[in-house]
Short mmCIF file of C-alpha atoms in Angstrom, two decimals:
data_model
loop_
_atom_site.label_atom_id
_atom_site.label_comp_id
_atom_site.label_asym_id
_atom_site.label_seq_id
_atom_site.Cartn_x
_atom_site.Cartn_y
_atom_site.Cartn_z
CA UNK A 1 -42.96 3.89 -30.08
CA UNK A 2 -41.80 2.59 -26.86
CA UNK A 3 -43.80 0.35 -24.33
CA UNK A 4 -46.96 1.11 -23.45
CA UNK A 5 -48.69 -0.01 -20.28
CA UNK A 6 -51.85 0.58 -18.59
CA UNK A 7 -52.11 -0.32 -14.47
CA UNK A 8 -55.81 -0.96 -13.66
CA UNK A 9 -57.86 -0.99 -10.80
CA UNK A 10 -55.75 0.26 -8.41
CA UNK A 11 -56.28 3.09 -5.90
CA UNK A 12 -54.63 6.27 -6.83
CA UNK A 13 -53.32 8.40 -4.35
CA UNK A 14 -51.50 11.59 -6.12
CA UNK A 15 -51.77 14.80 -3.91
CA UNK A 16 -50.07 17.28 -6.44
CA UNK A 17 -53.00 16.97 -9.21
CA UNK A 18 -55.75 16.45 -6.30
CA UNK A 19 -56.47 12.71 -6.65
CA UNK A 20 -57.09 10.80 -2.97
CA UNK A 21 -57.77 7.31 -3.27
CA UNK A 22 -59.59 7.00 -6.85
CA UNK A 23 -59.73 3.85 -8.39
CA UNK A 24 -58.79 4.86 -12.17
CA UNK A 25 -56.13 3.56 -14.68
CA UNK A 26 -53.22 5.16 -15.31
CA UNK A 27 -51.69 4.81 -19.03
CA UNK A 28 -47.91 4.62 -19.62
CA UNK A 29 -46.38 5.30 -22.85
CA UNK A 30 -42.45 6.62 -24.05
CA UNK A 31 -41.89 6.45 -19.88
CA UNK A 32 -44.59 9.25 -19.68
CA UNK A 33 -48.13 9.09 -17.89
CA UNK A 34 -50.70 10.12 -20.57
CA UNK A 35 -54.59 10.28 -20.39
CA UNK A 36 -54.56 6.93 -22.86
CA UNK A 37 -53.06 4.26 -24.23
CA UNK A 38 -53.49 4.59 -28.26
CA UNK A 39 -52.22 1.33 -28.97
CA UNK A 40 -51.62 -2.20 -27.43
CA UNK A 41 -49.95 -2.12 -24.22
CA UNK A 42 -48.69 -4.14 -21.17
CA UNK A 43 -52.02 -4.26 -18.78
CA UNK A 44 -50.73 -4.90 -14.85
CA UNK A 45 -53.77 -5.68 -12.43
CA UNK A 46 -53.07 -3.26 -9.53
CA UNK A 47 -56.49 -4.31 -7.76
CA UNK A 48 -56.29 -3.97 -4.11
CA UNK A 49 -52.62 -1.53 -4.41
CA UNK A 50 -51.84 1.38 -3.74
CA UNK A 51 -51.05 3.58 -7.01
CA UNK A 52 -48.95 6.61 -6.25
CA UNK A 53 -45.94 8.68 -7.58
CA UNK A 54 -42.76 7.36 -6.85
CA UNK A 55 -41.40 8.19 -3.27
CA UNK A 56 -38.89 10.31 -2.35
CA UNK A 57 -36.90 9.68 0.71
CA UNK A 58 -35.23 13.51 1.47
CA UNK A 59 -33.53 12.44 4.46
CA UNK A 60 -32.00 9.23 5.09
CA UNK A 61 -28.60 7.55 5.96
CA UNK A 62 -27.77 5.19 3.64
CA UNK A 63 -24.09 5.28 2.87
CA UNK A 64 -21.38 7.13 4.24
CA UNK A 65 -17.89 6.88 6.25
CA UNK A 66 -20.49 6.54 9.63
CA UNK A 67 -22.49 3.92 8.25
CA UNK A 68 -19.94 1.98 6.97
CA UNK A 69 -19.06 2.76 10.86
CA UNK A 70 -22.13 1.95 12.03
CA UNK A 71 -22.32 -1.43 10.05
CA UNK A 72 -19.03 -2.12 12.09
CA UNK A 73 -20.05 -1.84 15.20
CA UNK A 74 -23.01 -3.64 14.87
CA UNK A 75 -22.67 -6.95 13.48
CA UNK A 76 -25.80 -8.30 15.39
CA UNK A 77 -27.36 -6.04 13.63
CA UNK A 78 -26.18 -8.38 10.30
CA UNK A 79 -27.67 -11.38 11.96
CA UNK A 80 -31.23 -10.08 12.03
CA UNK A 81 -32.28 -9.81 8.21
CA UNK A 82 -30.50 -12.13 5.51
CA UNK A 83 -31.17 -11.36 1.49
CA UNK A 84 -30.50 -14.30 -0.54
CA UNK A 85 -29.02 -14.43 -3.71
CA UNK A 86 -31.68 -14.89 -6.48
CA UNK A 87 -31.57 -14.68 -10.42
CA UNK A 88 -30.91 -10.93 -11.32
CA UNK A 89 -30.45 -9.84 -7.66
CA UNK A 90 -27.46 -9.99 -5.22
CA UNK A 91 -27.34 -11.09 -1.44
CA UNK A 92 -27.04 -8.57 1.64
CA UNK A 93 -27.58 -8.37 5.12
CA UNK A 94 -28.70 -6.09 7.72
CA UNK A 95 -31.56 -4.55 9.76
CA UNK A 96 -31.34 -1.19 10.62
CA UNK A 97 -28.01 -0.42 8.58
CA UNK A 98 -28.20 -2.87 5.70
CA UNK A 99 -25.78 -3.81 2.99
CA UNK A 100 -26.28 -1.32 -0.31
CA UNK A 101 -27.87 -3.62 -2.58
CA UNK A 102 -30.35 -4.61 0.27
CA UNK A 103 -31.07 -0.92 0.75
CA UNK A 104 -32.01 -0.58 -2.55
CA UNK A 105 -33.76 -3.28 -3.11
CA UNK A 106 -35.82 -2.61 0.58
CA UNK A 107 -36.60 0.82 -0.73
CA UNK A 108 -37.67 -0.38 -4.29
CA UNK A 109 -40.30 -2.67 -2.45
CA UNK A 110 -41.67 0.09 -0.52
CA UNK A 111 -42.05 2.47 -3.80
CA UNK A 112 -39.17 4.72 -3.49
CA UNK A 113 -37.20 6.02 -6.33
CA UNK A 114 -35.50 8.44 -4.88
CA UNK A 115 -32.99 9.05 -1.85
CA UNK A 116 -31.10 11.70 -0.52
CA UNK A 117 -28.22 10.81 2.24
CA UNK A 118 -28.49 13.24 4.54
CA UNK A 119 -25.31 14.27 6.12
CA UNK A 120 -21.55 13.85 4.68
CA UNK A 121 -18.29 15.82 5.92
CA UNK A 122 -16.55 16.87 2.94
CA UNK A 123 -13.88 14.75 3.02
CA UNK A 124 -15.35 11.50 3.59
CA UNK A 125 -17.75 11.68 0.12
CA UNK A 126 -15.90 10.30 -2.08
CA UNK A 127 -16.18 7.13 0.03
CA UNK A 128 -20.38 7.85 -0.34
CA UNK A 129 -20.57 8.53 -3.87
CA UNK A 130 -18.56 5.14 -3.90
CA UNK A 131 -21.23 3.47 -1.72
CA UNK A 132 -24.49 5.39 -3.45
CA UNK A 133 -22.92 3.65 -6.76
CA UNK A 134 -23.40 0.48 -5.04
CA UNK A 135 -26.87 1.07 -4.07
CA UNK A 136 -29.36 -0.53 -7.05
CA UNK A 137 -32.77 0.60 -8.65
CA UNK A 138 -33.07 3.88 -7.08
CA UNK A 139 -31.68 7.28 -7.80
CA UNK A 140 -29.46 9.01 -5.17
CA UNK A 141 -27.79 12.17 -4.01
CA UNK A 142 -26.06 13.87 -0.39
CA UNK A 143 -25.83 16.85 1.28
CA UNK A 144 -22.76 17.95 2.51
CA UNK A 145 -22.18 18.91 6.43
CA UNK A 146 -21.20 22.88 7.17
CA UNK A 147 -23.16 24.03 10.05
CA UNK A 148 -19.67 24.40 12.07
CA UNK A 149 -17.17 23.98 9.25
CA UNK A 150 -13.94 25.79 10.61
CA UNK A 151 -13.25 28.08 7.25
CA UNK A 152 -17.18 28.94 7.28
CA UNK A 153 -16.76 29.95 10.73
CA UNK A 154 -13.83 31.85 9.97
CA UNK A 155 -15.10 33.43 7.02
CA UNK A 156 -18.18 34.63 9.53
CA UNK A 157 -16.47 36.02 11.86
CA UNK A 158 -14.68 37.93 9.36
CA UNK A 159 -17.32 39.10 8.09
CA UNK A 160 -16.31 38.30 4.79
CA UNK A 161 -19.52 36.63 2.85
CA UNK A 162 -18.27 36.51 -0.42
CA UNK A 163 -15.77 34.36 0.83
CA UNK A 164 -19.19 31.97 2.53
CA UNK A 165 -20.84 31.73 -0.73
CA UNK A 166 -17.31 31.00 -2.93
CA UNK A 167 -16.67 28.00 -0.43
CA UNK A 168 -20.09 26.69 -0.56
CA UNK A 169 -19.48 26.66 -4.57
CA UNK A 170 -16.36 25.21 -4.58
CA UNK A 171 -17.60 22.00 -2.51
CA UNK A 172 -20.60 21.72 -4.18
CA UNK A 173 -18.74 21.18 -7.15
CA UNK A 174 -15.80 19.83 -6.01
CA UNK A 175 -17.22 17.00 -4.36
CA UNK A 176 -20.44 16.63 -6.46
CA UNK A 177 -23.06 17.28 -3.86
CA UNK A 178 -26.86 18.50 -4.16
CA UNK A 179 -27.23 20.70 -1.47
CA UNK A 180 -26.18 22.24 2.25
CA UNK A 181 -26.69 20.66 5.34
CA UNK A 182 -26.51 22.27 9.21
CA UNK A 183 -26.53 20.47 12.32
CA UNK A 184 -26.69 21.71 15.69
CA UNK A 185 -24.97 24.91 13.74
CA UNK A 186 -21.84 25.95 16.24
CA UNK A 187 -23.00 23.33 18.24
CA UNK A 188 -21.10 20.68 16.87
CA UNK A 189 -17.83 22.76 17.10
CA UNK A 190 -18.57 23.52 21.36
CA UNK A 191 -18.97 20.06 21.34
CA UNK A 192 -15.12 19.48 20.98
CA UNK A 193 -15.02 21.08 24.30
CA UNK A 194 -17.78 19.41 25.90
CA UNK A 195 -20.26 22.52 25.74
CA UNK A 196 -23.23 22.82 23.70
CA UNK A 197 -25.14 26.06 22.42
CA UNK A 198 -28.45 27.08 24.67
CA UNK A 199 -29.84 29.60 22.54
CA UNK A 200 -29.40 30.86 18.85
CA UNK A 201 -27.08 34.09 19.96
CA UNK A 202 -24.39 32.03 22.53
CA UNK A 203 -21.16 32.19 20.68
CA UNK A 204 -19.33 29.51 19.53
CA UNK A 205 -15.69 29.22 21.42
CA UNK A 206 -12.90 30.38 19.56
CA UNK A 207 -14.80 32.13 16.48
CA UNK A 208 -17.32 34.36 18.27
CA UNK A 209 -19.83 33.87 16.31
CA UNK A 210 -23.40 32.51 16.97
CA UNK A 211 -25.70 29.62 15.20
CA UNK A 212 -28.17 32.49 14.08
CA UNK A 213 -25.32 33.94 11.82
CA UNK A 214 -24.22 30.75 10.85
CA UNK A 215 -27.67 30.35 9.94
CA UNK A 216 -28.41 33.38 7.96
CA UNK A 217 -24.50 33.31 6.43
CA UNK A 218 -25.27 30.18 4.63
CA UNK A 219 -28.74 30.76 3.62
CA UNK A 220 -27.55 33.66 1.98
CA UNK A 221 -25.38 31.63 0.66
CA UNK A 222 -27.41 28.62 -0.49
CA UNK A 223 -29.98 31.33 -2.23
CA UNK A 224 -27.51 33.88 -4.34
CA UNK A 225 -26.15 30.07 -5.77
CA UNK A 226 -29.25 29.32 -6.72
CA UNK A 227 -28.82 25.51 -5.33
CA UNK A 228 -32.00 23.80 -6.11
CA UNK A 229 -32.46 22.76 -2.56
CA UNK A 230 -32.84 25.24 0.69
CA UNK A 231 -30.56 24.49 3.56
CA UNK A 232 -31.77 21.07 5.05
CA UNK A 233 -31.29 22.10 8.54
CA UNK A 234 -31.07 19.57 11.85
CA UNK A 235 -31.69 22.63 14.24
CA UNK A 236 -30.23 23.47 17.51
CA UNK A 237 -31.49 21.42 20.89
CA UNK A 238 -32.39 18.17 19.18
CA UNK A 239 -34.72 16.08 21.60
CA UNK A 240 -34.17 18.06 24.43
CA UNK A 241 -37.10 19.66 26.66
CA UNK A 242 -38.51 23.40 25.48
CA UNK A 243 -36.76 22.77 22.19
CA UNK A 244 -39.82 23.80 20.31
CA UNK A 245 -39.07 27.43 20.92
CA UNK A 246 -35.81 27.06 19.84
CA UNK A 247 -37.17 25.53 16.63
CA UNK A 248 -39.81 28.12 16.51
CA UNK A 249 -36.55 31.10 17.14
CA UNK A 250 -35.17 29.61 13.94
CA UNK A 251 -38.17 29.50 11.47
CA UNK A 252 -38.47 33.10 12.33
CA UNK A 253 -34.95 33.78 12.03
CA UNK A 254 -34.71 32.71 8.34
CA UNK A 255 -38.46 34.56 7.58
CA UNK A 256 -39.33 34.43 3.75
CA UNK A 257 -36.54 32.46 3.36
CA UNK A 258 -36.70 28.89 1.76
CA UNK A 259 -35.68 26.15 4.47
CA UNK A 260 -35.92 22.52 5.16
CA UNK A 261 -36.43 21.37 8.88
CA UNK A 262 -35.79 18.13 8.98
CA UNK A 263 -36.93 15.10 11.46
CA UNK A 264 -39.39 18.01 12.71
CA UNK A 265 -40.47 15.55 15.67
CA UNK A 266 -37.41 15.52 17.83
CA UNK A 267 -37.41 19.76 17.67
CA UNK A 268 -41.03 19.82 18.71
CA UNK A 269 -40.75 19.14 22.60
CA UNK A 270 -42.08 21.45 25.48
CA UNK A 271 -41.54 21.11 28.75
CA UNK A 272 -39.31 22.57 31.11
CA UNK A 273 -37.07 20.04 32.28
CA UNK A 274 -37.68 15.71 31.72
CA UNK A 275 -40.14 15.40 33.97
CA UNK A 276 -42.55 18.22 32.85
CA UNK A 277 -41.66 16.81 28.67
CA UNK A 278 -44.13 17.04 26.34
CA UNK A 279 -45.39 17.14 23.00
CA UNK A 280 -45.59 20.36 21.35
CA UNK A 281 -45.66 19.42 17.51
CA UNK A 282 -49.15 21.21 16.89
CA UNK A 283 -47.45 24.99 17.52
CA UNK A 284 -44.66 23.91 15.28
CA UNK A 285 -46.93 22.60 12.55
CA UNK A 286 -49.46 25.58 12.50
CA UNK A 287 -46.22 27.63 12.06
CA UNK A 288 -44.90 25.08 9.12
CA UNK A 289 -48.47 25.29 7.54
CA UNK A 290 -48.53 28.90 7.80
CA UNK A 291 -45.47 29.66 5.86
CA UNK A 292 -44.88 28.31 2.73
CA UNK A 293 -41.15 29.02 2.20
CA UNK A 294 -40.83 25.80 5.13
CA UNK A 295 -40.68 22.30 4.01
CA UNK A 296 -40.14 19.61 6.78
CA UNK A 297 -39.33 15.85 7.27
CA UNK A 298 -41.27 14.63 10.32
CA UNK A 299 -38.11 12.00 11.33
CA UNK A 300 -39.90 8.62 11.55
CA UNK A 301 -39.64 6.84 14.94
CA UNK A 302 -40.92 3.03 14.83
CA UNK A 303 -41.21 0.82 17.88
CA UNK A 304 -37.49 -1.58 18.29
CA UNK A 305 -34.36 -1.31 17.53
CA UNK A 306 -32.50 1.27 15.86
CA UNK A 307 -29.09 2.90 14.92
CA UNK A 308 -28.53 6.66 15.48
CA UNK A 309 -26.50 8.34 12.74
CA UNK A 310 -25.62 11.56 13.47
CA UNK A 311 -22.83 14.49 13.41
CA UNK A 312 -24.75 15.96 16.84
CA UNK A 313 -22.41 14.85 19.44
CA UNK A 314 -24.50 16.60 21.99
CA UNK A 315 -27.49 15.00 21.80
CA UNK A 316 -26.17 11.69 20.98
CA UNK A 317 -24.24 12.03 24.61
CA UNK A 318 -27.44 12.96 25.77
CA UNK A 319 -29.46 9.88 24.21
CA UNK A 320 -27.06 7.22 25.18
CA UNK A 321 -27.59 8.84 28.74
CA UNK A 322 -30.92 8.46 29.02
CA UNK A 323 -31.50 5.08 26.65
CA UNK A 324 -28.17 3.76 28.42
CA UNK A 325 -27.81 1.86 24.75
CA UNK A 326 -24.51 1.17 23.61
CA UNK A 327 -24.61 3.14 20.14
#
């Protein structure tokens, strides 16, 4: 038998089996949760703590070619947090990008075991696999970037969807990712000419095609492979006024579909122009709540200083216009 340990006194959050805020014990045994100990075991007084399942972090940006970018161009950043080396841990530094063994180590301390980087070009992830190695203690995977990949668009416009879901395969595997991501789908690729898309049915230049096929394309896609994740999808219009029913046009769009809208927040603004903006996050959350096939991220904002990864060039124009920030 392996170690056994039972955490007392603690209070147990664990929505899945119904349990909000009990104080109860929770046995260990084998690596397993059981209803009791049946021999000695480890006892760990968790009086005044929080007991809950591990945490998983489904969107973050943790290591890639742009953080290891980001990390460059902000070496103040470097100054602002220092990890000192102690027996059985390594040094790092960093704030709001931090070193990889500080990130795992900073996400181990908040109860995380899992994280999920959130948005790789295909090219660049062997360079994040490298850096996810790096990371300690916590378990790891990526998505991979296609929302306006220039063979998916091609393959679109063809009409040739076979072709959609063989590529998908082939980069899943080829590069060893867990799953799809779109942002600002055809957006991204009007951004090379300094346009962005208004609507779900504008076409992208060049491939005459729209984000609501790209949309549909790689759901399709994502669901005849099976992948065990949906399409983690940063939708059209990030932060920008009225987005909401732009985020709302989507939801609909992929009906009965699985999907994953993630940072929810910045798509949830009404509004028709900056100085009418406003909140409009309880239409899109009675919609989320309403339809089970939707899972969402809400996209954290904390008061401070922060550093904006992103493949949107858009909005990240538009925020450095309005924040006047340097990155």
């Amino acid at each position: 038998m392996g170690r056994s340990l039972r955490i007392v006194g603690g209070e147990v959050y664990d929505p899945a089996n119904g349990i909000n805020g009990t104080v109860k014990e929770i046995c260990v045994e084998d690596g397993k949760i059981v209803e009791s100990c049946t021999g000695p075991a480890e006892v760990i007084d968790a009086s005044n703590l929080v007991v809950m399942p591990g945490g998983v972090d489904i969107h973050t940006h943790v290591a890639s070619p742009a953080v290891n970018a980001a990390r460059g161009f902000r070496p103040e950043d470097h100054r602002k947090m220092h990890f000192s080396a102690k027996p059985g841990l390594r040094s790092g530094v960093g704030a709001t990008v931090p070193s990889t063994f500080a990130t795992g180590y900073l996400y181990a301390k908040m109860g995380y075991t899992t994280v999920m980087e959130g948005a790789n070009a295909p090219i660049g992830v062997r360079h994040t696999h490298e850096e996810l190695i790096d990371i300690p203690i916590v378990d790891k995977g990526l998505y991979i970037e296609l929302g306006s990949n220039e063979f998916i668009l091609r393959y679109i416009r063809a009409g040739e969807m076979e072709k959609v879901k063989r590529y998908v395969a082939w980069l899943i595997r080829s590069v060893m990712a867990y799953g799809v991501k779109l942002v600002n789908p055809g957006g991204v690729e009007q951004w090379k000419y300094g346009k962005d898309v208004e609507t779900l049915d504008d076409k992208v230049y060049h491939f005459d095609v729209t984000p609501r096929q790209i949309l549909k394309a790689l759901s399709w896609a994502n669901e005849s492979l099976g992948l065990p994740h949906s399409i983690h999808l940063h939708a059209n219009r990030l932060g920008t006024p009225n987005n909401y029913l732009t985020t709302l046009d989507t939801m609909r769009t992929l009906e009965g579909t699985r999907l994953h809208v993630a940072h929810a927040q910045f798509h949830s603004y009404g509004g028709e122009n900056w100085g009418g903006f406003c909140s409009k996050a309880p239409e899109i959350a009675e919609y989320i709540n309403n339809h089970p096939n939707i899972t969402t991220d809400i996209g954290q904002v904390v008061f401070g200083d922060a550093t904006t990864i992103t493949a949107d060039g858009p909005w990240q124009y538009r925020l450095y216009k309005l924040s006047k920030n340097k990155w």
